[in-house]
Every structure is written in C-alpha cells, then in structure tokens.
Amino acid sequence: MKIIMLGAPGAGKGTQAKKIAEKYSIPHISTGDIFRANIKNGTELGKKAKTYMDQGLLVPDELVVDLVVDRVGQDDAKNGYVLDGFPRTIPQAKALDEALAKLGDKVDYAINVEVPDENIINRMSGRRACVSCGATYHLVHIPPKTEGICDTCGAELILRDDDKPETVKKRLDVYHDQTQPLIDYYTNSGILKEVDGTQDMADVFAAITGILGE
Ligand code: ADP
Ligand code: ADP
Ligand code: ZN
C-alpha cells in the first residue's frame, strides 16, 4: 500500500501518517523529518535546506526528489509506505510517478487532510515537537502526559522555529501556491481521497482506515 498524505502545514499529516504506518506495518517517510535530521547532524544537505526552511519556503525540487526516490527504493519500502510532506510541487509529483512507473509501480492513495486556514495558526502555535525522537503534540488538543516532556522518550518538547506565526503565514501562502494544485493532479489520476481534518484525531484516523480498509 503506497500512500501520499496531502494537506496544509499543520493539517495533521504527520500525526495520521504515524498511525497509518503503525497499523499497516509500513514505513513513515517524512521529508521534513529527513531535513531536520540532516540539520541536526550538520550535513551539507541540512545546511542548504535550512536556509529555505527558516524562511518558510520550499526546499528546491532537485534537493528532494532523488532523496525520496532513493528512500522508496529501499528494502523496507517493498510492501508500501506512507509519504508525509512529499510531493509538495507538481514537478515532484511527476518525478515520483515517473520513477515508480519505471519499476512498474504506482501510488495507490493520495489522502487529502482538509483543514481550513483559520484553524491552521492555532494548530501550529500549539504544536510541540520532541527534540530527540520527533514525536509531535499539541498544547491543548494532544498534550503530553507531563508538560514539556516527550511521552515516548522523555526528551524536551519545543516550538519549531518555523511554527512561529510570521513563518506559518508564509508557509500557508506557499502551500496554496505550490502544493494545493496537487489536489487536482491526483483527482485527475483517480486516487484522491478527502478526509475532514477538523475532527478529533481518532475520528480522522477512522475516516482514513475506512478508505484504506482494515
Ligand atoms: P509540516 O509539518 O508543516 O507540513 P514539514 O515538516 O513537512 O512541515 O516540512 C518542513 C519544511 O521542510 C517545509 O516548510 C519545507 O521548507 C521543507 N520541506 C519538507 N518537505 C519538502 C518537500 N517535499 N519539498 C520542498 N520542501 C520540503
Ligand atoms: P502536519 O504534519 O500536517 O504539519 P501535524 O500532524 O504535526 O501536522 O499536526 C499539527 C499540530 O496539530 C500538532 O500540534 C498536532 O498535535 C495537532 N493535531 C494533529 N491532528 C489534530 C486533530 N485532529 N485535532 C487537533 N489537533 C491536531
Ligand atoms: Zn521524544
């Protein structure tokens, strides 16, 4: 089962992708997490990506596409994967389709987690991310058991630099401009599925499993 998560920044793609990965025993591949790991480790890719991420801009396609094509070709991705944060542009979507087509393969589902802009600032300002394992929480909606501490690994929770309101506004503009056209792209290829992302986390997940099957 090969799945793409679509939706605005903060729509809940990552939250749902982790649950999908667990339930269907497939890897969760997040390009944002890959970039943040590279930044943490001080790699060349990380240095390049950071200059764009800090401004709320997309990292150029040529820095993303090969990385993802390589990742989905690895052994653990043979039975499927859930892509979170990729593709984010039409050229990225086309590059993925072409790379998969060469292997006689294709994406099965593009799930659009629909959340209106007015809810996004709240989602992002309350998002807290674990500095160590990348788990995400929300101050109000999905709080950790102990304030400021990751339930999973005990490390500190922080507000991502790019989740500050000024940058979130820029990211939303970029989303509407460059990523939203993917909804038409996957509607045309017949694999788009919509879910209402404003519901509780568990209800969003129930809608998704309704689509993917038990
Ligand atoms: P969010 O959780 O808000 O959707 P991500 O963690 O997916 O954000 O991405 C954080 C940042 O990493 C993006 O704002 C962008 O700069 C960069 N990024 C992640 N994935 C991609 C991609 N597929 N193409 C270009 N830039 C990306
Ligand atoms: P994305 O990966 O699309 O950027 P996240 O999964 O990181 O989004 O979710 C953004 C924020 O909203 C996080 O703080 C997360 O805990 C919270 N969140 C996710 N799903 C829901 C939901 N259904 N209701 C309320 N808050 C949610
Ligand atoms: Zn953690």
Coordinates of C-alpha atoms and ligand atoms in Angstrom, one line a residue, residues 7-16 84 123-124 126-128 136-139 141-142 160 171 197-202 204, ligand 2:
G7 CA -2.8 18.9 3.3
A8 CA -1.7 22.3 4.6
P9 CA 1.1 22.6 7.0
G10 CA -0.4 21.7 10.4
A11 CA -3.3 19.8 8.9
G12 CA -2.3 16.7 10.8
K13 CA -0.5 14.8 8.1
G14 CA 2.3 13.7 10.4
T15 CA 0.0 12.7 13.2
Q16 CA -2.1 10.5 10.9
D84 CA 4.4 12.7 4.5
R123 CA -2.7 24.1 15.2
M124 CA 0.8 25.4 14.6
G126 CA 0.2 24.8 19.8
R127 CA 2.4 22.2 18.1
R128 CA 5.3 21.0 20.2
T136 CA 4.5 15.8 18.0
Y137 CA 2.0 17.0 20.5
H138 CA -0.4 19.9 20.8
L139 CA -0.6 22.0 23.9
H141 CA -5.6 19.1 21.8
I142 CA -2.9 16.4 22.2
R160 CA 9.7 24.6 15.9
R171 CA 4.2 28.6 4.6
G197 CA -9.1 17.1 9.2
T198 CA -11.0 19.3 11.7
Q199 CA -12.4 16.3 13.5
D200 CA -10.7 14.7 16.6
M201 CA -7.5 12.8 15.8
A202 CA -9.3 9.5 16.3
V204 CA -9.8 11.5 11.3
Ligands
ADP2 P1 1.4 18.3 9.7 O1 2.3 17.1 9.7 O2 0.3 18.3 8.6 O3 2.1 19.6 9.6 P2 0.9 17.6 12.5 O4 0.5 16.2 12.4 O5 2.2 17.9 13.0 O6 0.6 18.3 11.1 O7 -0.2 18.4 13.4 C1 -0.1 19.8 13.6 C2 -0.5 20.1 15.1 O8 -1.9 19.8 15.3 C3 0.2 19.2 16.1 O9 0.4 20.0 17.2 C4 -0.7 18.1 16.3 O10 -0.5 17.5 17.6 C5 -2.1 18.7 16.2 N1 -3.1 17.9 15.7 C6 -3.0 16.9 14.8 N2 -4.2 16.3 14.5 C7 -5.1 17.0 15.2 C8 -6.6 16.9 15.3 N3 -7.3 16.0 14.6 N4 -7.2 17.8 16.2 C9 -6.4 18.7 16.9 N5 -5.1 18.9 16.8 C10 -4.4 18.0 16.0

